[in-house]
PDB file of C-alpha atoms in Angstrom:
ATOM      1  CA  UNK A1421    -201.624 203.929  73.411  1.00 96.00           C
ATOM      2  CA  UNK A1422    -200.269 203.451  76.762  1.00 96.00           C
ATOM      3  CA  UNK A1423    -200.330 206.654  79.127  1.00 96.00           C
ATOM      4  CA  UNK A1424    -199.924 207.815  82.686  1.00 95.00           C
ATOM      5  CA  UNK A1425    -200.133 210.992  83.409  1.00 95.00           C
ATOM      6  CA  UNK A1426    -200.617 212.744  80.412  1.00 96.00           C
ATOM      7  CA  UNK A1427    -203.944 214.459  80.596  1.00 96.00           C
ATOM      8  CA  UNK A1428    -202.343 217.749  79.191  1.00 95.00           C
ATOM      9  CA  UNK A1429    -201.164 215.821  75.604  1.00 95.00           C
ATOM     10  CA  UNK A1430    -203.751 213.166  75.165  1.00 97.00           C
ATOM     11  CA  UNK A1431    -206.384 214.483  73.573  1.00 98.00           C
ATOM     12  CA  UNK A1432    -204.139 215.943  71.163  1.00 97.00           C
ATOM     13  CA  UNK A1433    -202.449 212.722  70.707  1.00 97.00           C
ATOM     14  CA  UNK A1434    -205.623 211.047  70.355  1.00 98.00           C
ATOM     15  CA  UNK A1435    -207.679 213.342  67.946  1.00 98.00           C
ATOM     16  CA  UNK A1436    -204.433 213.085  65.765  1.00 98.00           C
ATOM     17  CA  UNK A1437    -204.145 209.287  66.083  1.00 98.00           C
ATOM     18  CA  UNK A1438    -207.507 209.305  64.670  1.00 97.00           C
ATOM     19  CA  UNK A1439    -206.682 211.109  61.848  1.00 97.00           C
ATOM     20  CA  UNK A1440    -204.256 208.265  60.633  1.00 98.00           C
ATOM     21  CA  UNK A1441    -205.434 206.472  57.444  1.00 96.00           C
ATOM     22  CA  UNK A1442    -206.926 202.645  58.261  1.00 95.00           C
ATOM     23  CA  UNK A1443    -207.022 203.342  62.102  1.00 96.00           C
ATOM     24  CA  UNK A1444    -210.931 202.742  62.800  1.00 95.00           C
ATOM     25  CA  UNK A1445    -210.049 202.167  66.528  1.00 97.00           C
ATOM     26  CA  UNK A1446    -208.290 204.270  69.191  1.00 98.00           C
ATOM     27  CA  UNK A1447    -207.187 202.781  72.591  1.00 98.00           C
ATOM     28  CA  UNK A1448    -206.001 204.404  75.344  1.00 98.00           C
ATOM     29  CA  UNK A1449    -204.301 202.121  78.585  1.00 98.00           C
ATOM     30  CA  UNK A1450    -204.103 204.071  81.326  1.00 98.00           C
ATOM     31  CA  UNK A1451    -201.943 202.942  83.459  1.00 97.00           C
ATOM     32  CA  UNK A1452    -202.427 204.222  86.599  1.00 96.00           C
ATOM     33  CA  UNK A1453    -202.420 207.618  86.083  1.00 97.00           C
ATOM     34  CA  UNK A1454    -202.965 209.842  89.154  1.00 96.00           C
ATOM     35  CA  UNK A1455    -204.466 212.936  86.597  1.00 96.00           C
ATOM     36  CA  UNK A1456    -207.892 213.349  84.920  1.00 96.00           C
ATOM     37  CA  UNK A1457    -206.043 211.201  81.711  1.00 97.00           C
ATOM     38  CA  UNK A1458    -208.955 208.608  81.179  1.00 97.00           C
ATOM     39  CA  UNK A1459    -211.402 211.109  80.734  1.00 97.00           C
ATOM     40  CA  UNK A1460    -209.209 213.315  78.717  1.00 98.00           C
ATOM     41  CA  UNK A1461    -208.766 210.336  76.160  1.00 98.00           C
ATOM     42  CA  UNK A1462    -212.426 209.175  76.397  1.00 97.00           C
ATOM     43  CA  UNK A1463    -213.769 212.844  75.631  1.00 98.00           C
ATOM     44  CA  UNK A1464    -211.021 213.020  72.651  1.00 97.00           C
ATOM     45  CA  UNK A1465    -212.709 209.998  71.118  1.00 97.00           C
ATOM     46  CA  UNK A1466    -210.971 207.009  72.382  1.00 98.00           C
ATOM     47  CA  UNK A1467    -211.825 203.980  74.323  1.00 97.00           C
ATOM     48  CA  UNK A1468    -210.319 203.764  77.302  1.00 98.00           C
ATOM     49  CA  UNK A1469    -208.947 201.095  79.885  1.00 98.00           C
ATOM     50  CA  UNK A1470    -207.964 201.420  83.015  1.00 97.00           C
ATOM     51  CA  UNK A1471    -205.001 199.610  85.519  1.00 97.00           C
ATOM     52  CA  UNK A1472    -205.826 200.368  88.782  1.00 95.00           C
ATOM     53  CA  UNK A1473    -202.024 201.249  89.864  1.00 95.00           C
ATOM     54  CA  UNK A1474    -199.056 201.540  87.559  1.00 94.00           C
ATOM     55  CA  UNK A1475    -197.705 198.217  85.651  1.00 94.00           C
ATOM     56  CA  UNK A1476    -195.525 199.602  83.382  1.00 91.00           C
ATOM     57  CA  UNK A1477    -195.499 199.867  79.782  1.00 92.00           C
ATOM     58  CA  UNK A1478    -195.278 196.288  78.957  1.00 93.00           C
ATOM     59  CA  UNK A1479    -198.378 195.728  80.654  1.00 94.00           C
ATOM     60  CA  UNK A1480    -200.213 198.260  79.290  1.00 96.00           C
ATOM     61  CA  UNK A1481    -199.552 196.946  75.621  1.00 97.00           C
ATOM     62  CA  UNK A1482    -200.541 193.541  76.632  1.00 97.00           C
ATOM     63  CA  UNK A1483    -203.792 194.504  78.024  1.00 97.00           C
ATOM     64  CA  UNK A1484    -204.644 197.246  74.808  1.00 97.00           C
ATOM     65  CA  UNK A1485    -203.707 194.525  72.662  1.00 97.00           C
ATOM     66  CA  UNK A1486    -205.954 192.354  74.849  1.00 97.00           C
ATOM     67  CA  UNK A1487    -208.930 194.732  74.678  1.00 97.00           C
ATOM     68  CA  UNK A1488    -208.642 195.269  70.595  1.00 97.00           C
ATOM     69  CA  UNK A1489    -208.849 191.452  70.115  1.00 97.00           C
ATOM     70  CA  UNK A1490    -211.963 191.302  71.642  1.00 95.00           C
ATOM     71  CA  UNK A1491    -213.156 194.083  69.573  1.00 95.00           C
ATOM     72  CA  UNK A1492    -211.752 192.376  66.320  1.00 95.00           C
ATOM     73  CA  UNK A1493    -214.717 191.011  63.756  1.00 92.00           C
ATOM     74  CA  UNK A1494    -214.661 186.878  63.996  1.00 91.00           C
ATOM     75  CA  UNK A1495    -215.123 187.111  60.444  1.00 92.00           C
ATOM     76  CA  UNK A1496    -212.588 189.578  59.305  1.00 92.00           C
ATOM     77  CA  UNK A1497    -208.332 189.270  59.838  1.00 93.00           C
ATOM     78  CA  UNK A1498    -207.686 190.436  63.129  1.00 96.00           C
ATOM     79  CA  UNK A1499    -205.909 194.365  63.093  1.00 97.00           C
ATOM     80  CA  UNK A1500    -202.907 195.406  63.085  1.00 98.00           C
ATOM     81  CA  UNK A1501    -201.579 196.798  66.021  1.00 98.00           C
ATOM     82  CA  UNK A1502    -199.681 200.642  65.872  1.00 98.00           C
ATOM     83  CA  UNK A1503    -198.513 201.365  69.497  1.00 98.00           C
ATOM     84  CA  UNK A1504    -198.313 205.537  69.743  1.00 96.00           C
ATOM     85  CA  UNK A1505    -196.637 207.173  72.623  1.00 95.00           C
ATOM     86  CA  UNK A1506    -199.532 209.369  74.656  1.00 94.00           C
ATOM     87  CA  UNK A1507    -197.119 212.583  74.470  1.00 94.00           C
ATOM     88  CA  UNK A1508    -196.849 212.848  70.878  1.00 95.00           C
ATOM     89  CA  UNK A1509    -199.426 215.448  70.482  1.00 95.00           C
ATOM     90  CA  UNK A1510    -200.814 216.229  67.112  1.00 96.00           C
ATOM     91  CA  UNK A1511    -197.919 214.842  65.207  1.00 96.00           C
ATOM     92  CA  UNK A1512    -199.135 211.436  65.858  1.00 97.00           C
ATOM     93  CA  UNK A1513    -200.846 211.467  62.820  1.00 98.00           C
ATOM     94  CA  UNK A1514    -197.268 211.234  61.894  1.00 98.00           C
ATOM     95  CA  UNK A1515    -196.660 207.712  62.511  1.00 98.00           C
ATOM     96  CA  UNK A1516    -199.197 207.130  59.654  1.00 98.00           C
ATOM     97  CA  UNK A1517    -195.973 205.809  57.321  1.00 98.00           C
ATOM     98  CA  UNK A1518    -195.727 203.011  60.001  1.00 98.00           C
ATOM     99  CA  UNK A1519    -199.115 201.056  58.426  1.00 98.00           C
ATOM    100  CA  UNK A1520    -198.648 200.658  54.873  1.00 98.00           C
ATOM    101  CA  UNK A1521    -195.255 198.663  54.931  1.00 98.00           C
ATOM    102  CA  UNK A1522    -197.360 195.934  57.621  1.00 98.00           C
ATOM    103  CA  UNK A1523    -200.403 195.952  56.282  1.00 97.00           C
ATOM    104  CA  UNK A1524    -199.009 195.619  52.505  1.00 97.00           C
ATOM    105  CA  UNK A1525    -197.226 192.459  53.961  1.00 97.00           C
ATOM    106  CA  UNK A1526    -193.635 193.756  53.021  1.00 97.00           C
ATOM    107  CA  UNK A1527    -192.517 193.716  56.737  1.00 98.00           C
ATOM    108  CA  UNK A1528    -194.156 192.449  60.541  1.00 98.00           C
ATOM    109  CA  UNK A1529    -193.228 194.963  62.622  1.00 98.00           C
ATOM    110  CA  UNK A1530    -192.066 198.557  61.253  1.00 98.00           C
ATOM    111  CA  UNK A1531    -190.204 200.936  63.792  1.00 98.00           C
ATOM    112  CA  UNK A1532    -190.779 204.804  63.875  1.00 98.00           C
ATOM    113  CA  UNK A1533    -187.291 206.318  63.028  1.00 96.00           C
ATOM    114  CA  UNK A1534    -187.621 210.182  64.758  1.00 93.00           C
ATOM    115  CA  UNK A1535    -185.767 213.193  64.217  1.00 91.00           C
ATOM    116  CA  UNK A1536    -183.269 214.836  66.898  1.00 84.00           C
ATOM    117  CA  UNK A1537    -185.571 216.063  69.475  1.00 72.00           C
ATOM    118  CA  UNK A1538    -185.007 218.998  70.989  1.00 68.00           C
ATOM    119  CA  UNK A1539    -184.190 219.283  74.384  1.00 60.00           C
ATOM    120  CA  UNK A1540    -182.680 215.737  74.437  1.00 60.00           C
ATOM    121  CA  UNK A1541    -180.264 214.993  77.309  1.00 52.00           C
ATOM    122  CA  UNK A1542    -178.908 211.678  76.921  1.00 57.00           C
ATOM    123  CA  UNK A1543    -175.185 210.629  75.317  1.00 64.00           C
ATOM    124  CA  UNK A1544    -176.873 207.295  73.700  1.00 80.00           C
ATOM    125  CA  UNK A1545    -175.409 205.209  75.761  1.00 89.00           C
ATOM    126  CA  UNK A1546    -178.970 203.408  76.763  1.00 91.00           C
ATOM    127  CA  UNK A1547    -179.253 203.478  72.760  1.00 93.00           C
ATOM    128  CA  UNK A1548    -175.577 202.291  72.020  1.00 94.00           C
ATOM    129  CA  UNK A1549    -176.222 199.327  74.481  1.00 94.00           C
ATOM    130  CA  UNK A1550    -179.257 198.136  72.755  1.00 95.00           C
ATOM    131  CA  UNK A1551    -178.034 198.695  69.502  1.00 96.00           C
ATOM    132  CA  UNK A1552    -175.577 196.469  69.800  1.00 96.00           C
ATOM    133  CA  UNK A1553    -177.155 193.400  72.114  1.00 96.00           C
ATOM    134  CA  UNK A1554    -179.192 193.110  68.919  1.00 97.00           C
ATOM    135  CA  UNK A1555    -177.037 193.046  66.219  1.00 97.00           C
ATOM    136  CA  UNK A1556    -175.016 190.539  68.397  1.00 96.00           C
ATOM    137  CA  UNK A1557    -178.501 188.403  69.016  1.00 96.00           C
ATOM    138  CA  UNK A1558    -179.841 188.584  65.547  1.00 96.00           C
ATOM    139  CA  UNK A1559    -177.381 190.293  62.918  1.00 96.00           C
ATOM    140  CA  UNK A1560    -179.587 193.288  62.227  1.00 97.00           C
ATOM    141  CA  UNK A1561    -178.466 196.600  63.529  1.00 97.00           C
ATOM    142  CA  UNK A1562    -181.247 199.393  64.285  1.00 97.00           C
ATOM    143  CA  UNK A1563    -180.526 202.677  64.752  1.00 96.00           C
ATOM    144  CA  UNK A1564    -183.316 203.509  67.053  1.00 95.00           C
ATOM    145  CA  UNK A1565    -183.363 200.392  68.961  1.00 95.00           C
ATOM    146  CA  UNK A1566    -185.816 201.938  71.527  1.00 94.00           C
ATOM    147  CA  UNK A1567    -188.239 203.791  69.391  1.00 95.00           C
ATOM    148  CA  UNK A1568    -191.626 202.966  70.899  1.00 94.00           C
ATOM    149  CA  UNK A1569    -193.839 204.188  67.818  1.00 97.00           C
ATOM    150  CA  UNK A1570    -194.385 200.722  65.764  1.00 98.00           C
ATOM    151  CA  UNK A1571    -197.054 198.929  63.883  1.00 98.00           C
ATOM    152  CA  UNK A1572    -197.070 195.497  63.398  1.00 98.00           C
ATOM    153  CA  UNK A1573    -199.400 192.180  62.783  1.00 98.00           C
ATOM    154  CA  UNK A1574    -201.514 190.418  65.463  1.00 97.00           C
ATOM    155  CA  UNK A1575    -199.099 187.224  64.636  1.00 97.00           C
ATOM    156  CA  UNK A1576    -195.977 189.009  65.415  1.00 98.00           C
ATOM    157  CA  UNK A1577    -197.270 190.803  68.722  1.00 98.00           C
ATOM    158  CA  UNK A1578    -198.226 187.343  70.213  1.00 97.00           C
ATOM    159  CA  UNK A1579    -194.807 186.003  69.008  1.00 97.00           C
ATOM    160  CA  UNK A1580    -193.122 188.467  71.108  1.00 97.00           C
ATOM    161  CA  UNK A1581    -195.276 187.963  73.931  1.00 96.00           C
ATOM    162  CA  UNK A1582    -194.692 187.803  77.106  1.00 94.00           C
ATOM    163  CA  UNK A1583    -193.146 191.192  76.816  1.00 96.00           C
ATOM    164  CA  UNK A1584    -190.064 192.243  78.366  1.00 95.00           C
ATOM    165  CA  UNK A1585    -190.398 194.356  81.641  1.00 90.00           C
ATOM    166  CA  UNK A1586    -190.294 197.691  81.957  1.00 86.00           C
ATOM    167  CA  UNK A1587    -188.240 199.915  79.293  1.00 88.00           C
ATOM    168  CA  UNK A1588    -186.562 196.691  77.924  1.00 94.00           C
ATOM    169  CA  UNK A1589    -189.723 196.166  76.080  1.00 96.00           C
ATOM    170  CA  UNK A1590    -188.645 197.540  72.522  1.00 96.00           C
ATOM    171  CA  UNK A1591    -185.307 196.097  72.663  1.00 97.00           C
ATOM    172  CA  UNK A1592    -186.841 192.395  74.266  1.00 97.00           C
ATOM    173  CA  UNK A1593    -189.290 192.843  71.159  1.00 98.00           C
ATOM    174  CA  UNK A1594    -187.563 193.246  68.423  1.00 98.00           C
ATOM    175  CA  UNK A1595    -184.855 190.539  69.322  1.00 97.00           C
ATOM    176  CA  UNK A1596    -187.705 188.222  69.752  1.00 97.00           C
ATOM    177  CA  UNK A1597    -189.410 188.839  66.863  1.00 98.00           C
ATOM    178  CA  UNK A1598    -186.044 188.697  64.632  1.00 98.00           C
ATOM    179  CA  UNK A1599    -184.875 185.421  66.384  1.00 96.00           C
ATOM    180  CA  UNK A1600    -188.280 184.282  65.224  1.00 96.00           C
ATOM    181  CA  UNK A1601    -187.896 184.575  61.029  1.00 97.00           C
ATOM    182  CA  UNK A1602    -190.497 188.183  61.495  1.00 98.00           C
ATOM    183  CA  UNK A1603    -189.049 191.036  59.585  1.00 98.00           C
ATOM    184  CA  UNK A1604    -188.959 194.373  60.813  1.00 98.00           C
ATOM    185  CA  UNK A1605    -188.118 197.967  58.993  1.00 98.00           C
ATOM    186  CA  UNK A1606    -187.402 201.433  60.304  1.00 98.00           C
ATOM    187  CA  UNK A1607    -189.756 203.878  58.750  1.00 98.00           C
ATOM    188  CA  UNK A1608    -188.541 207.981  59.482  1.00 97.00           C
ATOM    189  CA  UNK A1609    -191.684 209.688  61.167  1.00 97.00           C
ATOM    190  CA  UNK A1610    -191.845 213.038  61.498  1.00 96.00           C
ATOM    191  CA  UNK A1611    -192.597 212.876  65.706  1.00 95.00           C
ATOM    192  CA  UNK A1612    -192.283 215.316  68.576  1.00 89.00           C
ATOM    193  CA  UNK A1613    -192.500 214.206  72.222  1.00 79.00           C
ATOM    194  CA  UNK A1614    -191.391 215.091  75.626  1.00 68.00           C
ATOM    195  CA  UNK A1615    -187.842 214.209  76.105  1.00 60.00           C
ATOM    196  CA  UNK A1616    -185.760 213.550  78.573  1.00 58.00           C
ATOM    197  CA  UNK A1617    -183.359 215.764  79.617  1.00 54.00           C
ATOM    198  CA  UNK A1618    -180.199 216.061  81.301  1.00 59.00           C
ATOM    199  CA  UNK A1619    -181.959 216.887  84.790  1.00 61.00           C
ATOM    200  CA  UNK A1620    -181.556 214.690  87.435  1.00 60.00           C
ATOM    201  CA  UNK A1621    -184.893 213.409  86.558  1.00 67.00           C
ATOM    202  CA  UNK A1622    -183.570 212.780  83.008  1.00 60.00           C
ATOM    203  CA  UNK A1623    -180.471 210.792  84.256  1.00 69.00           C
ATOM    204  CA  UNK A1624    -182.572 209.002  86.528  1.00 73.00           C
ATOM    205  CA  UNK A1625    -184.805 207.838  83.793  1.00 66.00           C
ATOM    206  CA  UNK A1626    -181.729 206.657  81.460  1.00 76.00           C
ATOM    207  CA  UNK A1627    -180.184 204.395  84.561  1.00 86.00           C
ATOM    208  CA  UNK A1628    -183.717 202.713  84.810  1.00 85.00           C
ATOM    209  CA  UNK A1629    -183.589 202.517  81.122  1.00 85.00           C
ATOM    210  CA  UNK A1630    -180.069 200.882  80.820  1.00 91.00           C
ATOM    211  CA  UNK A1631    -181.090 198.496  83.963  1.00 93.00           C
ATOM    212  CA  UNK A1632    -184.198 196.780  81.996  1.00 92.00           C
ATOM    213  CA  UNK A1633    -182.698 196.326  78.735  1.00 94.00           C
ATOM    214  CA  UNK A1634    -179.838 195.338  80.326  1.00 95.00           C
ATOM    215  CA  UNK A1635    -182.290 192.430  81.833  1.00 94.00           C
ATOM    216  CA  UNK A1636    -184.051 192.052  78.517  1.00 95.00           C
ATOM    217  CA  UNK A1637    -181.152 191.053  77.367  1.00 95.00           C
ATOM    218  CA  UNK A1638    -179.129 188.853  79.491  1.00 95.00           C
ATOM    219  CA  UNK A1639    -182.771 186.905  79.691  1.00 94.00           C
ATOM    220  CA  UNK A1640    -182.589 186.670  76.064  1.00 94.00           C
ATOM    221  CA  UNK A1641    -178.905 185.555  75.716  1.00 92.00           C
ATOM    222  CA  UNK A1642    -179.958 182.772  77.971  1.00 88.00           C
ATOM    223  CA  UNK A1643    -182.596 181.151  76.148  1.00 82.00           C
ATOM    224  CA  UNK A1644    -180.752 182.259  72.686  1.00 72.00           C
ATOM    225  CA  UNK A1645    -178.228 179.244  74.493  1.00 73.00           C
ATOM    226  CA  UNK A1646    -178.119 176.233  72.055  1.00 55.00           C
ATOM    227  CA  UNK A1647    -181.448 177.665  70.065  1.00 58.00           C
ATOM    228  CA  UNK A1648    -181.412 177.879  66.368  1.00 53.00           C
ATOM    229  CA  UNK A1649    -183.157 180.876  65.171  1.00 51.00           C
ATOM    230  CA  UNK A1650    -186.781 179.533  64.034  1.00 52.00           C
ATOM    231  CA  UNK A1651    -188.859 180.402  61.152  1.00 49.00           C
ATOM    232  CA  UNK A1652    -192.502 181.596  60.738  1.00 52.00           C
ATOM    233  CA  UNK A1653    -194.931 179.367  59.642  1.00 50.00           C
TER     234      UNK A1653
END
């Protein structure tokens, strides 16, 4: 669960997370939060890292995913990984349809598909953009291309690693994995979180939204140059 700033939703979040069927560990990154949102987390229950100063989201997966690898049994399969967005509150339990499709081995990575949010500013043009630099890269076309709720296996997290920068992370990810033979699904999830609105804040967020998947991309279209889509195993 990567956070900054979110000491007024992440206990919620957390005690809900908790509350998800199979999840026997809760991790919180923060990521250089500037609020009281590692102790929040750690008094809700979870275990808690810290980055000393902000890395960005990318970052902050890499090093929970780190952190749960160590905690993994050497004689038991390493978990599955379910990333959960520290603002979802107590519908995070919600993402709980997100784990059966991965761990039953029917896909490698399953995407949270979320209702309309209310409040929602954008026009999907960030959305449109990535929608369609994946179906381009890899034939399959999401339609929530940036949805940051997903589960998936230990093998298909270190096959999309290193992770794109930034907010091109989810779209970097899933072309990766797809390029790679991994399947991936889009599971609806019944999810509330803080949205961006149409603010100047809001359309400040989108630009630096469109700029890193923009990157993700054109980084991917270069090494997608005379490559042949490989399979697994």
């Amino acid at each position: 669960m990567p956070a900054k700033d979110e000491s007024r939703r992440i206990a919620a979040t957390v005690r809900s997370a908790r509350a998800i069927p199979h999840v026997d560990l809760v991790l919180v990154v923060d990521d250089g939060s500037e609020d009281n949102t590692q102790h929040v987390a750690r008094e809700a229950g979870a275990v808690v890292v810290r980055h000393s100063h902000n890395r960005g989201k990318a970052a902050a997966m890499e090093t929970g995913a780190a952190v749960v690898a160590m905690r993994d049994a050497p004689d038991r399969p390493p978990r599955l990984l379910l990333f959960i967005d520290g603002d979802l509150g107590d519908t995070a339990v919600n993402t709980a349809p997100l784990v059966p499709p991965v761990l039953e081995g029917t896909a490698d990575v399953s995407i949270a598909l979320l209702p309309p949010q209310p409040g929602a500013g954008g026009r999907g043009i960030v959305v449109g953009a990535a929608r369609r630099a994946i179906q381009s890269l890899t034939g399959w076309t999401p339609t929530q291309p940036l949805s940051g709720m997903r589960c998936l296996t230990r093998e298909a997290f270190e096959a999309a690693t290193p992770l794109a920068r930034g907010w091109g992370v989810e779209t970097g990810m899933t072309i990766d994995l797809l390029r790679k033979g991994f399947v991936a699904v889009e599971v609806p999830c019944e999810l509330r979180h803080r949205p961006s609105g149409s603010d100047l804040r809001g359309q400040m967020h989108r630009a630096a939204q469109y700029r890193d998947v923009q990157f993700a991309v054109a980084a991917r279209r270069l090494r997608s140059i005379g490559a042949a889509p490989r399979k697994k195993g």
